[in-house]
mmCIF file of C-alpha atoms in Angstrom:
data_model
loop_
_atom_site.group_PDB
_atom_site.id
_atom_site.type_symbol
_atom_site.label_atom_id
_atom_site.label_comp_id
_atom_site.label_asym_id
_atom_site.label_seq_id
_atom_site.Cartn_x
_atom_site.Cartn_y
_atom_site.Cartn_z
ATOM 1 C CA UNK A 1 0.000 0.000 0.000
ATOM 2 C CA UNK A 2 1.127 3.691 -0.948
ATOM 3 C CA UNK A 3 1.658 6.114 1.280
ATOM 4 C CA UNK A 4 -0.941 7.628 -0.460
ATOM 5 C CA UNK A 5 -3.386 5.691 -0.413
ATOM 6 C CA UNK A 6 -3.217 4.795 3.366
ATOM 7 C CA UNK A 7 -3.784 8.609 4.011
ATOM 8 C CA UNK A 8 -6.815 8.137 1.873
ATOM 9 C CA UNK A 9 -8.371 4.837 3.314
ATOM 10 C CA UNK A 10 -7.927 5.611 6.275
ATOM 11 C CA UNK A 11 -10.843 8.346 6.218
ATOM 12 C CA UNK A 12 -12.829 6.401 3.405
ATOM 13 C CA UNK A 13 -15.534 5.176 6.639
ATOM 14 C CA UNK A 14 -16.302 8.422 7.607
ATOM 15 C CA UNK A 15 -16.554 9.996 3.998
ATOM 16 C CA UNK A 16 -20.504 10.319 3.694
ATOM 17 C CA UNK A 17 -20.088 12.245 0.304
ATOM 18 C CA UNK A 18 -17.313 12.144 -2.491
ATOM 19 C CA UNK A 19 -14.911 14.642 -1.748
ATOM 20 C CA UNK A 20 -11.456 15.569 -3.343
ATOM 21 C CA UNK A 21 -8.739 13.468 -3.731
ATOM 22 C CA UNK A 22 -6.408 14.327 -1.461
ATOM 23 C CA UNK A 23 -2.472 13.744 -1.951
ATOM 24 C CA UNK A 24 0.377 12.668 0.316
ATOM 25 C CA UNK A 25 2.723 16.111 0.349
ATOM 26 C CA UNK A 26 6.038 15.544 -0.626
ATOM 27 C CA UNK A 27 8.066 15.550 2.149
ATOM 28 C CA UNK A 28 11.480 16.165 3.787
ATOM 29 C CA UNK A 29 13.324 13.644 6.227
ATOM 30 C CA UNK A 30 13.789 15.025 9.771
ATOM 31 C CA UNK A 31 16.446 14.612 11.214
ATOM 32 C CA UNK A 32 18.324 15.094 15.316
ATOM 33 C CA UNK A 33 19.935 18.693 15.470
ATOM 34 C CA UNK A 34 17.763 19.705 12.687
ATOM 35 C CA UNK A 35 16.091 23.269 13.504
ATOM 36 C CA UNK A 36 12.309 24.172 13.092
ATOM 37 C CA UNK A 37 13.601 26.874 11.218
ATOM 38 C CA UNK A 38 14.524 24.241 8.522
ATOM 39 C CA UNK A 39 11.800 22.429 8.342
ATOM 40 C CA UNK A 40 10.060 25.507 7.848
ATOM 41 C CA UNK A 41 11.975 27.186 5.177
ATOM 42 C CA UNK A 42 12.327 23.426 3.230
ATOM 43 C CA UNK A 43 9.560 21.005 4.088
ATOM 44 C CA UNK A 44 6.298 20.301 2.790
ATOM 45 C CA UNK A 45 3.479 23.274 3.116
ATOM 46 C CA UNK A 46 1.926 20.810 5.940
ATOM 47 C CA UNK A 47 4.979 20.018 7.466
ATOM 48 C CA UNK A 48 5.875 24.220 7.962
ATOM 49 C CA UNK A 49 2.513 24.473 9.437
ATOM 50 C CA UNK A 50 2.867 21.627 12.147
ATOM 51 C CA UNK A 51 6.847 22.263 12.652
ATOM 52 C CA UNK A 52 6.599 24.351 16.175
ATOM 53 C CA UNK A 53 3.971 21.419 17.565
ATOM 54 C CA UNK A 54 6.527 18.248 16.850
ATOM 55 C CA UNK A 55 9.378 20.750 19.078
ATOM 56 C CA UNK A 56 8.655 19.628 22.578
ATOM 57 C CA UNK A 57 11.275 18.387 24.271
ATOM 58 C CA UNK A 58 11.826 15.000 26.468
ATOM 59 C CA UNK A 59 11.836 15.616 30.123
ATOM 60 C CA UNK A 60 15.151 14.189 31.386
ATOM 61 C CA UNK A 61 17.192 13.946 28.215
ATOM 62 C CA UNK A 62 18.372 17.222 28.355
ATOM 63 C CA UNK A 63 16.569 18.871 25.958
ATOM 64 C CA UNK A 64 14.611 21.972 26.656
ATOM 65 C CA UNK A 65 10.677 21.788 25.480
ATOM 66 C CA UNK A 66 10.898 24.441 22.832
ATOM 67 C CA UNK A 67 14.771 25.071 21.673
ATOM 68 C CA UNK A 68 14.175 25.136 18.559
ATOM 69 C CA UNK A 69 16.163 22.334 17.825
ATOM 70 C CA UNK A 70 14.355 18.624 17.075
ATOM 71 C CA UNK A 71 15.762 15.473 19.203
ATOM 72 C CA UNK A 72 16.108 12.394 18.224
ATOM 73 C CA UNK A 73 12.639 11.496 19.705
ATOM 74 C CA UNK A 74 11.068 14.444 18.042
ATOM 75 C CA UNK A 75 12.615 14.417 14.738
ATOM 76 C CA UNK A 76 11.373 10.318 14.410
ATOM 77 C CA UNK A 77 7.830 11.106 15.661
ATOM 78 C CA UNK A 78 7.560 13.996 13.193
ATOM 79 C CA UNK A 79 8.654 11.399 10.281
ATOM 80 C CA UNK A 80 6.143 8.714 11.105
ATOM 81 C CA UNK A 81 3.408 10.826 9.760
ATOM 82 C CA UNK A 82 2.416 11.480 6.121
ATOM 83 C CA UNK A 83 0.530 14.739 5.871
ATOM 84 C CA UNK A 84 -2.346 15.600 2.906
ATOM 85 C CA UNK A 85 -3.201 19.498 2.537
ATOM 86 C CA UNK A 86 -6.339 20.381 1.387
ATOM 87 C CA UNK A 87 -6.461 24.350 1.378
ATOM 88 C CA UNK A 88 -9.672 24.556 -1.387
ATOM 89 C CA UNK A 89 -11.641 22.523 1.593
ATOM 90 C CA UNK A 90 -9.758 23.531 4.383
ATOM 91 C CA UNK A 91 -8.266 20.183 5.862
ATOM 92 C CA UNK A 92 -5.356 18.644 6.510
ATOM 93 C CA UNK A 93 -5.044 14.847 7.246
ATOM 94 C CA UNK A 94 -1.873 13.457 8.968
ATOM 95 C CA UNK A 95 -1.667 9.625 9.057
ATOM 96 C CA UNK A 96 0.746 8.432 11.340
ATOM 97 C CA UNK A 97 2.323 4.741 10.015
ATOM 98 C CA UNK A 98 3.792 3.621 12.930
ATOM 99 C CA UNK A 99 0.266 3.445 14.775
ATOM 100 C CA UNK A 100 -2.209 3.472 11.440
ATOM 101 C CA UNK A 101 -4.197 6.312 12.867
ATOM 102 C CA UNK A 102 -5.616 9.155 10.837
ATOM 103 C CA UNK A 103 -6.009 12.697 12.454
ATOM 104 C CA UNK A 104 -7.858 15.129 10.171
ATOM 105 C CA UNK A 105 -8.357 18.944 11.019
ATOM 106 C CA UNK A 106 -10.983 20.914 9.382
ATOM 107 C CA UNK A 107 -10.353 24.458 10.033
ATOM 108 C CA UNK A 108 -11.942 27.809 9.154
ATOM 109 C CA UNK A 109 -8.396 29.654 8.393
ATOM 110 C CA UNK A 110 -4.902 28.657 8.172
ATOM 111 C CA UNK A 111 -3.828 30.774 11.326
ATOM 112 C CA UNK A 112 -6.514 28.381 13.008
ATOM 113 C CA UNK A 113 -4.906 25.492 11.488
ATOM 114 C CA UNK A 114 -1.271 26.258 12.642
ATOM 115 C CA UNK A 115 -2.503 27.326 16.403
ATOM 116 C CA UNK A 116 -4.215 23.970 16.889
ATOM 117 C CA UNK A 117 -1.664 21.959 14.870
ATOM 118 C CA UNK A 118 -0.162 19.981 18.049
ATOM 119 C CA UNK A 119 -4.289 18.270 17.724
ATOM 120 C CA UNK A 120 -2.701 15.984 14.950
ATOM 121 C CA UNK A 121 -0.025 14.513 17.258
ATOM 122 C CA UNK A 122 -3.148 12.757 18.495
ATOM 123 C CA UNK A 123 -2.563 9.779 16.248
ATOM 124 C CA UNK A 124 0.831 9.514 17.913
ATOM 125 C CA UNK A 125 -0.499 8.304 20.926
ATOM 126 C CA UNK A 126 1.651 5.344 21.866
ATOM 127 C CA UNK A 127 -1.463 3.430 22.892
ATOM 128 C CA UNK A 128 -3.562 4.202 20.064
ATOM 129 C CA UNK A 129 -4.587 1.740 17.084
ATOM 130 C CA UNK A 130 -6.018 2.813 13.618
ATOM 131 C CA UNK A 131 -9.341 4.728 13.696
ATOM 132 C CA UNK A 132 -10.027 8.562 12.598
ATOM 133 C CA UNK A 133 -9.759 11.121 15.086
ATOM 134 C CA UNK A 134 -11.548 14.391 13.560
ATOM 135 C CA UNK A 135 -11.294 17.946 14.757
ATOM 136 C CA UNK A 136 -13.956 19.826 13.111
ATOM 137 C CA UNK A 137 -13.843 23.544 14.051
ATOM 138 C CA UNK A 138 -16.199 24.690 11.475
ATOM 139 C CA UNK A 139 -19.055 22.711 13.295
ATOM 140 C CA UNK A 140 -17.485 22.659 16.853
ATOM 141 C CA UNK A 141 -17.234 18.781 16.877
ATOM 142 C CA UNK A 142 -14.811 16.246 17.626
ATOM 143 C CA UNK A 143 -15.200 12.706 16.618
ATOM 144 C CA UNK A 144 -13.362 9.303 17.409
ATOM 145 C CA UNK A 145 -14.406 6.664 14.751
ATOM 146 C CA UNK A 146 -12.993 2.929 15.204
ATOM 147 C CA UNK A 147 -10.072 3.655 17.573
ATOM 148 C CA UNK A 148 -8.658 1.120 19.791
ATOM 149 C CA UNK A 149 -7.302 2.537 23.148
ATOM 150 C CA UNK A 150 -5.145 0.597 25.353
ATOM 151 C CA UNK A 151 -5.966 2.871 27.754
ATOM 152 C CA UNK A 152 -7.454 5.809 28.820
ATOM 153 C CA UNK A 153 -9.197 8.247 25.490
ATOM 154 C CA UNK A 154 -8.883 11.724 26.923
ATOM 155 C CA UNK A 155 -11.633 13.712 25.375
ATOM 156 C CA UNK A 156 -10.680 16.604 27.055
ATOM 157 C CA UNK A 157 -8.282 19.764 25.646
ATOM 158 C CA UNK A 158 -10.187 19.357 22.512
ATOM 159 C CA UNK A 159 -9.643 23.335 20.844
ATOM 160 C CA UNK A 160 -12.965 25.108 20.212
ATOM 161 C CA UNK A 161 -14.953 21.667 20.473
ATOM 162 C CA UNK A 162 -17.850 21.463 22.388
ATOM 163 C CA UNK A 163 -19.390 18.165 21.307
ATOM 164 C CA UNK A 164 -17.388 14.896 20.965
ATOM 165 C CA UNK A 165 -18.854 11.583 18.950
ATOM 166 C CA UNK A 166 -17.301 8.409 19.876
ATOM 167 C CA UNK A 167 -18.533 6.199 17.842
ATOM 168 C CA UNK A 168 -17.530 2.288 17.128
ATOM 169 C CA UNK A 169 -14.270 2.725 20.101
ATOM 170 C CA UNK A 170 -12.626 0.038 21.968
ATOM 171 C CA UNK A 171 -11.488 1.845 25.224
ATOM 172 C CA UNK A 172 -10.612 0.992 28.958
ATOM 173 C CA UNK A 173 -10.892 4.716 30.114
ATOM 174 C CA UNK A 174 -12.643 7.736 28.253
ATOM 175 C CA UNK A 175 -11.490 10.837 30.940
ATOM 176 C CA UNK A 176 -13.681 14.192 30.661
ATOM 177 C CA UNK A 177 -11.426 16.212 32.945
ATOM 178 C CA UNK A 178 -12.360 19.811 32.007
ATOM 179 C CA UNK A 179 -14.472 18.916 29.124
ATOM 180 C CA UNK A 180 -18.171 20.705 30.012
ATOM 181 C CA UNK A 181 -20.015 19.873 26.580
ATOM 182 C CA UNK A 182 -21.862 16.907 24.513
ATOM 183 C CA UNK A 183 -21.052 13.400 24.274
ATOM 184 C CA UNK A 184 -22.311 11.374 22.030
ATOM 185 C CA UNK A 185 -21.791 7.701 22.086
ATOM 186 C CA UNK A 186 -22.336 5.127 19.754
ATOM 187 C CA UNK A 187 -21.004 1.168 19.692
ATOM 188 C CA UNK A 188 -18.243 2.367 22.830
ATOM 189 C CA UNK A 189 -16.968 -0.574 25.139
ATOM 190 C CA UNK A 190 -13.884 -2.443 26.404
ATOM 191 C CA UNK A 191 -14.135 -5.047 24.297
ATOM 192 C CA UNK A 192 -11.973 -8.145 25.291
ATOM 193 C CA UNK A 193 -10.753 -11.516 24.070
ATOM 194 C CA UNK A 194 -13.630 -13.818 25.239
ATOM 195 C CA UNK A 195 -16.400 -11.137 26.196
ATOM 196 C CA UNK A 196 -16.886 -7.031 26.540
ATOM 197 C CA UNK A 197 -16.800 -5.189 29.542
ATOM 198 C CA UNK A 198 -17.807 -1.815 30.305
ATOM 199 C CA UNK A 199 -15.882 1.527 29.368
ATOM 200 C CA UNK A 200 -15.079 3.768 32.624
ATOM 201 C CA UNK A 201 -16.142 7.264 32.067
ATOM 202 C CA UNK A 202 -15.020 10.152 34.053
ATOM 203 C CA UNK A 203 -16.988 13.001 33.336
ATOM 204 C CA UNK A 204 -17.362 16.698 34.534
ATOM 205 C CA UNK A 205 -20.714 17.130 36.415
ATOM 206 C CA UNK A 206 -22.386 19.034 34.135
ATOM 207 C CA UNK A 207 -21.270 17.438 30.939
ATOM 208 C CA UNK A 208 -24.028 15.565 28.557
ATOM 209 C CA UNK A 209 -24.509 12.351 27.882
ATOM 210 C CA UNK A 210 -26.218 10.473 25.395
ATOM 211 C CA UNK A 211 -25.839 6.710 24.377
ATOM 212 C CA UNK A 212 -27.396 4.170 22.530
ATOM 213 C CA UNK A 213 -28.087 0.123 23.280
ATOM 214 C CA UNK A 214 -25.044 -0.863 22.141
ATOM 215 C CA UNK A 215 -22.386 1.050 23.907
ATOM 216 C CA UNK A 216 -21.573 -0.559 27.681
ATOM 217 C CA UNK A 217 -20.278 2.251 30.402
ATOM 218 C CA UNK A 218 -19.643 3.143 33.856
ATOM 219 C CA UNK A 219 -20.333 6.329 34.521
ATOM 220 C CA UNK A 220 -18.403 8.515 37.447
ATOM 221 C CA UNK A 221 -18.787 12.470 37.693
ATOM 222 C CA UNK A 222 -15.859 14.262 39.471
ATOM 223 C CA UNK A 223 -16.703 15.996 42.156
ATOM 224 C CA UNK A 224 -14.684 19.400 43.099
ATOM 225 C CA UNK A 225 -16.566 20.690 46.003
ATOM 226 C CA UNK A 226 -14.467 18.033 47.657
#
């Protein structure tokens, strides 16, 4: 399978209506001691949008979150993703190959787009297997579609979205920590070798819920007047 067509499959369940073809960018190799000044005078138009996000640092390594300068670490997790610009429809898709998840952005500006760009090291997640993660700021949504979790799914820190969709998830955990809007579930549960078991959910108080028949949780608000 292309590298191109993985970016493209990987969204094809979630695709309700044709859309463009999108393209992999072509690319530049990152490499340690390489600057985000680099990759943002040589690299793809994605990659100079997302190049500040992938510069964080790793706490007792000796680096410093934010030098400027990628580390090993950084410049590797930067490389495992393939990026697809679409700037007529205003989203970008970043597939990440080491952990076959698909993170796709749809933004209302570009300067929207590069302040919420660290959202698409969400397919990153060491934990994380396949699935579509969606950040949709045009319609304030955020939706998880087939995503295995070993783990906790932290719904929480989610930009200008104020309703999430999980829909068809295989998760331990989902935490709500600070997260005060919608959730929508549909087809959610800890699903296990010989029989399913019930996804913990730690909500905010006043946060939504609504489910259907075939999701199984356990619900448990946090309570801060403690």
């Amino acid at each position: 399978m292309t590298e191109v067509s993985k970016v493209g499959q990987a969204q094809a369940a979630q695709q309700a209506q044709p859309k463009t073809t999108m393209k992999a960018d072509e690319r530049i190799e990152v490499f340690e001691g390489m600057t985000v000044n680099d990759v943002e005078q040589n690299g793809s138009e994605a990659q100079k949008l997302v190049a500040k996000a992938f510069d964080t640092g790793i706490k007792g390594k000796g680096y410093k979150a934010g030098d400027g300068v990628y580390s090993e670490k950084e410049a590797e997790n930067l490389n495992n993703y393939r990026f697809a610009l679409d700037k007529q429809n205003r989203e970008l898709r970043a597939h990440n190959k080491k952990t076959g998840a698909t993170v796709t952005i749809k933004y209302n500006d570009l300067e929207e787009l590069q302040n919420n760009a660290a959202l698409v090291k969400s397919a990153g997640h060491g934990r994380i297997k396949g699935g579509n993660i969606t950040y949709d700021f045009r319609n304030k949504t955020t939706t998880f579609e087939d995503v295995t979790m070993d783990g906790a799914l932290n719904i929480a820190s989610r930009g200008k979205c104020d309703k999430v969709i999980i829909r068809n998830c295989d998760a331990n955990r989902v935490v709500g920590y600070g997260f005060h809007g919608e959730i929508q579930l549909e087809n959610l549960k800890d699903m296990g070798m010989l029989w399913d078991s019930p996804t913990k959910m730690y909500l905010e108080p006043d946060a939504t819920l609504k489910t259907d028949s075939q999701s199984k949780i356990e619900i448990k608000r946090y309570n801060h007047e403690k």
